[in-house]
Backbone as a printed PyTorch tensor [residue, N CA C, xyz], in Angstrom:
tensor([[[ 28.4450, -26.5850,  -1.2950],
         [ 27.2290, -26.1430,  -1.9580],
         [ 26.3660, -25.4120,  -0.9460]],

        [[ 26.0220, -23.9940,  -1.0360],
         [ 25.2990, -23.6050,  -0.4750],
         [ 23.4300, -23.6640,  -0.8570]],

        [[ 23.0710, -23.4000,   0.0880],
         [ 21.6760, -23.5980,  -0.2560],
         [ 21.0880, -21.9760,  -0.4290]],

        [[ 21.6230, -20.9060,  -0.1040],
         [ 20.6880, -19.5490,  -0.5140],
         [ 20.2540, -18.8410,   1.3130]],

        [[ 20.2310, -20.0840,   2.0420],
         [ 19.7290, -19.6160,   2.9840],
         [ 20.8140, -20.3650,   4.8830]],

        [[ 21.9430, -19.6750,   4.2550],
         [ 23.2930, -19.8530,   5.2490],
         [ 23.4150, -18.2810,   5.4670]],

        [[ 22.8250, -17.8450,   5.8940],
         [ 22.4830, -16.0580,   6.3940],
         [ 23.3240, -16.0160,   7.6970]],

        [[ 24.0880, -15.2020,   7.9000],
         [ 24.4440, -14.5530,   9.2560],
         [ 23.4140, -14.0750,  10.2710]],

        [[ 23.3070, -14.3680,  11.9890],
         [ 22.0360, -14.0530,  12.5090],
         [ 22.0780, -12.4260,  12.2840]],

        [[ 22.7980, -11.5280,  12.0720],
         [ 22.3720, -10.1940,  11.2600],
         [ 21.7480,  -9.7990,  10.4520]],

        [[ 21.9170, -10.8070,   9.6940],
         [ 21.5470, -10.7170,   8.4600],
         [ 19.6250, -10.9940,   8.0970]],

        [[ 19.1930, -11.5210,   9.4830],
         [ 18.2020, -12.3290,   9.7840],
         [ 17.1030, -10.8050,  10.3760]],

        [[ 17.7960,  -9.8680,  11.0810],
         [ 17.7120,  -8.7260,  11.4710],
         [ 17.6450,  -7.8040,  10.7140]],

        [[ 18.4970,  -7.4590,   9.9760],
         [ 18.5040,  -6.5770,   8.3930],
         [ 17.2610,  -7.1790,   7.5450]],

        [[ 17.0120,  -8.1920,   7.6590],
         [ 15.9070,  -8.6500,   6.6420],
         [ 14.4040,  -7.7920,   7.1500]],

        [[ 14.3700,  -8.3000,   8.7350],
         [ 13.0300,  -8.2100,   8.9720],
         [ 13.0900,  -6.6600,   9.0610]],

        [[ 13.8960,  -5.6680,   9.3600],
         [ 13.9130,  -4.2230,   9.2670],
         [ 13.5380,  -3.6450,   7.9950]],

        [[ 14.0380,  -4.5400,   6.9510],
         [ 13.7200,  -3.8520,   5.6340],
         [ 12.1480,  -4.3440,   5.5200]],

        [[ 12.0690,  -5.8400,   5.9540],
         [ 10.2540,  -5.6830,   5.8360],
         [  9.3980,  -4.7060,   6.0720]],

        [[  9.5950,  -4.4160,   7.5170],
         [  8.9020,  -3.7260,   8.4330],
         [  9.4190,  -2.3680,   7.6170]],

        [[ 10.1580,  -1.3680,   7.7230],
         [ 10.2760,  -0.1220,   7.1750],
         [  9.3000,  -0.2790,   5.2270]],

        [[  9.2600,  -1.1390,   4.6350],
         [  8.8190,  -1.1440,   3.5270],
         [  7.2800,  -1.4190,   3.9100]],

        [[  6.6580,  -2.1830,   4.5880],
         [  5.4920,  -2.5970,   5.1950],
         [  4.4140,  -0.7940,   5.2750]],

        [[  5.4270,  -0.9520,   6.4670],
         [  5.1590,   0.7180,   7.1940],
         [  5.3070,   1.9220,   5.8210]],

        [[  6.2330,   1.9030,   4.8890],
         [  5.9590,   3.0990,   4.0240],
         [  5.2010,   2.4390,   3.0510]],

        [[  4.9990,   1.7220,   2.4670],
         [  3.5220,   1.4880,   1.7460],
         [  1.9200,   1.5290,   2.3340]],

        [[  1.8110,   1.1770,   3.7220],
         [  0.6170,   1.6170,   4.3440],
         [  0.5130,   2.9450,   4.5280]],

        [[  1.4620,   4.0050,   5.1390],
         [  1.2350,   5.6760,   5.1960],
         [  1.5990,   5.7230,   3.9570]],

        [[  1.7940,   5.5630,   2.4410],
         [  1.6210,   5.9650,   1.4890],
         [  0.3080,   5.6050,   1.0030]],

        [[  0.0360,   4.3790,   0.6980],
         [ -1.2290,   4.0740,   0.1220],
         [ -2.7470,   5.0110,   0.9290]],

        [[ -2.4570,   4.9640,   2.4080],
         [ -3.4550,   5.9670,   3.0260],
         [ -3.3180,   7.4810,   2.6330]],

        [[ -2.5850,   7.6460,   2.2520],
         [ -2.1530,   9.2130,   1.7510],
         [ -2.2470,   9.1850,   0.3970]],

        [[ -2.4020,   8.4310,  -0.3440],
         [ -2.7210,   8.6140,  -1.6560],
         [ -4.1070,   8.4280,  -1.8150]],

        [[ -4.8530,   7.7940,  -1.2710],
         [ -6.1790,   7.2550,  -1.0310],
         [ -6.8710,   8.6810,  -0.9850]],

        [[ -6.3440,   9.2340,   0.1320],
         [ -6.6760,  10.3140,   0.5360],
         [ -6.6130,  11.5050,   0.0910]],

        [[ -5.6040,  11.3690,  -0.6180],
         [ -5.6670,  12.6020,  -1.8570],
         [ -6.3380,  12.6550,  -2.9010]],

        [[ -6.9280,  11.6390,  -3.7660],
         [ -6.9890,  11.3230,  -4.6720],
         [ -8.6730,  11.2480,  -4.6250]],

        [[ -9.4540,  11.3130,  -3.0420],
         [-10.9060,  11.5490,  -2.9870],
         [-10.9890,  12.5670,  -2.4330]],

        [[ -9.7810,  13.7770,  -2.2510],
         [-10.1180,  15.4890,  -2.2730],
         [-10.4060,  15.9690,  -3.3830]],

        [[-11.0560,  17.2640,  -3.3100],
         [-11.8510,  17.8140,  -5.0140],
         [-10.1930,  18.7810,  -4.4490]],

        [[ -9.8550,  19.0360,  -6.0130],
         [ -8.7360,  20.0100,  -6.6350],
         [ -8.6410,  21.0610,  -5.7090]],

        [[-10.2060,  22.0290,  -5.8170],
         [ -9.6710,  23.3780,  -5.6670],
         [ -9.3840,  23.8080,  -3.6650]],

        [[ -9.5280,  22.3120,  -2.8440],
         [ -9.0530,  22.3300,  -1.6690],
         [ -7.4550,  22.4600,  -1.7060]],

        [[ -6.8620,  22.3970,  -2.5550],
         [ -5.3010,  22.6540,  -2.3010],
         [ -5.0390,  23.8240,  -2.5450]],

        [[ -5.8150,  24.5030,  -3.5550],
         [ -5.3260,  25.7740,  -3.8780],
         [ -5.9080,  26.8640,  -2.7570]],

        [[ -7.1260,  26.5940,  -1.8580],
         [ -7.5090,  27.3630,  -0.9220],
         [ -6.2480,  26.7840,   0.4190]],

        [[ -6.1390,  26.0800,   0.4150],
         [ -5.1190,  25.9930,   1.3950],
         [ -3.5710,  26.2620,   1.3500]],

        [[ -3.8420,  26.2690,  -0.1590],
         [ -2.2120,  27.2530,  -0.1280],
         [ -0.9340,  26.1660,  -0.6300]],

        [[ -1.1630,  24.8650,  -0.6790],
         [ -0.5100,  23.8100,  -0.9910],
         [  0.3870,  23.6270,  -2.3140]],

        [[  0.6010,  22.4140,  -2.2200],
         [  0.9590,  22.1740,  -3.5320],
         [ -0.3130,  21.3760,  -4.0950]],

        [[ -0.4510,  21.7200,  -5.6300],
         [ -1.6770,  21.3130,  -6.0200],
         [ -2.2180,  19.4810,  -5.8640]],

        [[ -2.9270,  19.3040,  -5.9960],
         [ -3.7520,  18.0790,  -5.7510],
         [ -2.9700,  16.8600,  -6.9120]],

        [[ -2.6160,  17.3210,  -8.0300],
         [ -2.0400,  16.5860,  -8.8960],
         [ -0.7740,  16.1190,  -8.7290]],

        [[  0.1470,  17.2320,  -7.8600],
         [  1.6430,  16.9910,  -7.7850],
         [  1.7970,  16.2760,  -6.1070]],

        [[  0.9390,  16.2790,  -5.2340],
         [  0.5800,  15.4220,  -4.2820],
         [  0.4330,  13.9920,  -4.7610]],

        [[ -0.6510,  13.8130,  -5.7050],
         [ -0.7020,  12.2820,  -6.0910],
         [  0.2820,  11.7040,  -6.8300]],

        [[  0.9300,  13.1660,  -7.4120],
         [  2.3250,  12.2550,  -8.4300],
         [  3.0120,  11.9450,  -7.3840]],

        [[  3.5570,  12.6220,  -6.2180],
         [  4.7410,  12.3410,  -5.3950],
         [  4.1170,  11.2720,  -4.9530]],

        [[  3.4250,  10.9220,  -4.5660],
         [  2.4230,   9.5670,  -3.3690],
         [  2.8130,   8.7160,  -4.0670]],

        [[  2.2030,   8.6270,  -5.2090],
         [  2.1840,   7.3320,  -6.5290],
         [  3.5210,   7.0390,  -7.2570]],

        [[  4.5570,   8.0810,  -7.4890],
         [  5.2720,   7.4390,  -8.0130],
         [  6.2940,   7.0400,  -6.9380]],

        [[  6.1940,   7.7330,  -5.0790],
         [  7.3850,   7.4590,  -4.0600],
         [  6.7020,   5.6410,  -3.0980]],

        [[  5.5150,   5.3390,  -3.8080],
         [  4.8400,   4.1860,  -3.2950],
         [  5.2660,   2.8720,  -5.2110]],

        [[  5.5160,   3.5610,  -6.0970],
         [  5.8180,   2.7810,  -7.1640],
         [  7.3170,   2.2240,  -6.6810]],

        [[  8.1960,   3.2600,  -6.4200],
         [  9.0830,   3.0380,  -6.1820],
         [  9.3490,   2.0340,  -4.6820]],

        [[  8.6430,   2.0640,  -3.6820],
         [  9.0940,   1.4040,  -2.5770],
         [  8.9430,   0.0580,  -2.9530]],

        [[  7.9420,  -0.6170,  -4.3710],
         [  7.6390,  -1.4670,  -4.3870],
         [  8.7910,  -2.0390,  -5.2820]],

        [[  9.2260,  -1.2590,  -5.6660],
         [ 10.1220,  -2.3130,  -6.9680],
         [ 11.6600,  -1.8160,  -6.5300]],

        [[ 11.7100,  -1.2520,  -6.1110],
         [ 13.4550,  -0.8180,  -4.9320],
         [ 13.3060,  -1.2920,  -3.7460]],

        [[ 13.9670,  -2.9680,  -3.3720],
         [ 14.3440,  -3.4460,  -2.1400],
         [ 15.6190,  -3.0630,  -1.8420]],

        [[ 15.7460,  -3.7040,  -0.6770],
         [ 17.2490,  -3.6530,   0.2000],
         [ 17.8870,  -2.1050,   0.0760]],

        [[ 17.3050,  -1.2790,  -0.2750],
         [ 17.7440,   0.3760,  -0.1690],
         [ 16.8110,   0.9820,   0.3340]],

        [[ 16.8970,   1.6420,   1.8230],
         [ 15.7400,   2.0120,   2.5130],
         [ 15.8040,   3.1630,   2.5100]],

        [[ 16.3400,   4.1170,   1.5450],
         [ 16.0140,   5.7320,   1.3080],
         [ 15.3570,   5.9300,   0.5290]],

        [[ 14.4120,   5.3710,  -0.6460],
         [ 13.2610,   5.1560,  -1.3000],
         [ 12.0490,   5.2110,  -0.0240]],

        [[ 11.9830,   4.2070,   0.3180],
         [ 10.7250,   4.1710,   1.6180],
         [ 10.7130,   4.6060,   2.9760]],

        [[ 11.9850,   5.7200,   2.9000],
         [ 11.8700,   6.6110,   4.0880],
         [ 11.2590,   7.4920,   3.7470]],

        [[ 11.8270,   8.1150,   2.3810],
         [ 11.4790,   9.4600,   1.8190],
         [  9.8820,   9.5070,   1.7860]],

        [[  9.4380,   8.1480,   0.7140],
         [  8.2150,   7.7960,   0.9800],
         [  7.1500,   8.2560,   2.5840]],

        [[  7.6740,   7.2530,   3.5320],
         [  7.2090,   7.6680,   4.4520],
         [  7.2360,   9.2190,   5.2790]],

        [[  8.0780,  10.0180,   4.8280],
         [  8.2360,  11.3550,   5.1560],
         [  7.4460,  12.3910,   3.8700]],

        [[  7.0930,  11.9020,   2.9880],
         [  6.1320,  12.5570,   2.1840],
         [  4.3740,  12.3660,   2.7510]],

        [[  4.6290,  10.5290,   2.9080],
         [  3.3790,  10.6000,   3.1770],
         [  2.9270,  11.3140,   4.7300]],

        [[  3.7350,  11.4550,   5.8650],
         [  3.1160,  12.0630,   6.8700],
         [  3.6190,  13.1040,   7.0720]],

        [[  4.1180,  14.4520,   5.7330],
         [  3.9030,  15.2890,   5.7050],
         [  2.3430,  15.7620,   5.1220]],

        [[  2.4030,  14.7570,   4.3670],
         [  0.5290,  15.0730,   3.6160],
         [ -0.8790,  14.6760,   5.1700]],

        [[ -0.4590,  13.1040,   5.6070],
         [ -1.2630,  13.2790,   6.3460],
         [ -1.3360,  14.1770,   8.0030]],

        [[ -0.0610,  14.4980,   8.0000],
         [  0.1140,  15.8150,   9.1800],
         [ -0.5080,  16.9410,   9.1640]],

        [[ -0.2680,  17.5550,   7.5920],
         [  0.0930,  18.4710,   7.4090],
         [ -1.1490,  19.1470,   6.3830]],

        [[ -1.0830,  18.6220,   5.3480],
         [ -2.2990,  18.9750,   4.8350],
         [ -3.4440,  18.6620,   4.7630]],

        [[ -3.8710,  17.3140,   5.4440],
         [ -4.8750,  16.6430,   5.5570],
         [ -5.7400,  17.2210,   6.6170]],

        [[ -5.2650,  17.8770,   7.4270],
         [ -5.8060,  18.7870,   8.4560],
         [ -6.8140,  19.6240,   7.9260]],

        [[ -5.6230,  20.6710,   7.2040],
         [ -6.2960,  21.8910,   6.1210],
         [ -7.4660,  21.6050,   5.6740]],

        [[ -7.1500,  20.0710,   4.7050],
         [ -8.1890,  19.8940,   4.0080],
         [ -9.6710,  19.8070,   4.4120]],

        [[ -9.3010,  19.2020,   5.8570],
         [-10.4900,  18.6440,   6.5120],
         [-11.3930,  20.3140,   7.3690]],

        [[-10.5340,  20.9560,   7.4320],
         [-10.9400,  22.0460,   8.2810],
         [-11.8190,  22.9720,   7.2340]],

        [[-11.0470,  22.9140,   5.5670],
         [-11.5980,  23.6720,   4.3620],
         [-13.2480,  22.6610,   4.1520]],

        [[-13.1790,  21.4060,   4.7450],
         [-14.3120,  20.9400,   3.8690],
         [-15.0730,  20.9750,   5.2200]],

        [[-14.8610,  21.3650,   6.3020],
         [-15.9750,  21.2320,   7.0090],
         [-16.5430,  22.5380,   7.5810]],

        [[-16.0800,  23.3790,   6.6770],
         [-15.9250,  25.0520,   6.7610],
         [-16.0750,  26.1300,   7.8300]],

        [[-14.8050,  25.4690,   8.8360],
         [-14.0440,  26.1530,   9.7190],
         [-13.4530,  27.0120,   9.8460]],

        [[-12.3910,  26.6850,   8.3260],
         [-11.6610,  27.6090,   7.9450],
         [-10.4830,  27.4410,   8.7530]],

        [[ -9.5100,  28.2730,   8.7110],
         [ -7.9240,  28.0230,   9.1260],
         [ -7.4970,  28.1930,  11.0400]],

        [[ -9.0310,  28.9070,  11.3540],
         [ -8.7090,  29.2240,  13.0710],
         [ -9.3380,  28.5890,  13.7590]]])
């Protein structure tokens, strides 16, 4: 009779990796959705982006997904490579458009 918890010490390793990688892409998602979602619209379209709506869909539905897809960590990579393309990448823009710098 096993009890559920006769794990291989690998297996003990694989666990805490999937924590930590799921941990880590729900915090740079949730900050990147946060963050999108208190920009006004027409900052994406001056920056040239993808619009403000299809940002929060990708955030929201690649952070829906990390939560309800365990033990498969290409959900919450992708996740995490969306979200710090937004906060790399356009969050810059945004910040440079709202503090009216402009692009140089």
């Amino acid at each position: 009779m096993t009890t559920g918890l006769d794990l291989l010490p690998y297996q003990y390793v694989v666990i805490w990796i999937d924590i930590i990688v799921m941990l880590l892409a729900v915090g740079i998602q949730a900050v990147a959705l946060i963050h999108c979602l208190t920009q006004r619209g027409p900052a994406f379209q001056a920056l040239g982006t993808l619009p403000k709506g299809a940002w929060a869909g990708i955030l929201a539905v690649l952070l829906v997904l990390s939560f309800l897809i365990r033990g498969y960590l290409l959900i919450p990579m992708v996740g995490i490579a969306a979200g710090l393309i937004y906060m790399l990448d356009v969050r810059p823009g945004l910040k440079d458009i709202s503090d009216g710098k402009g692009f140089w």
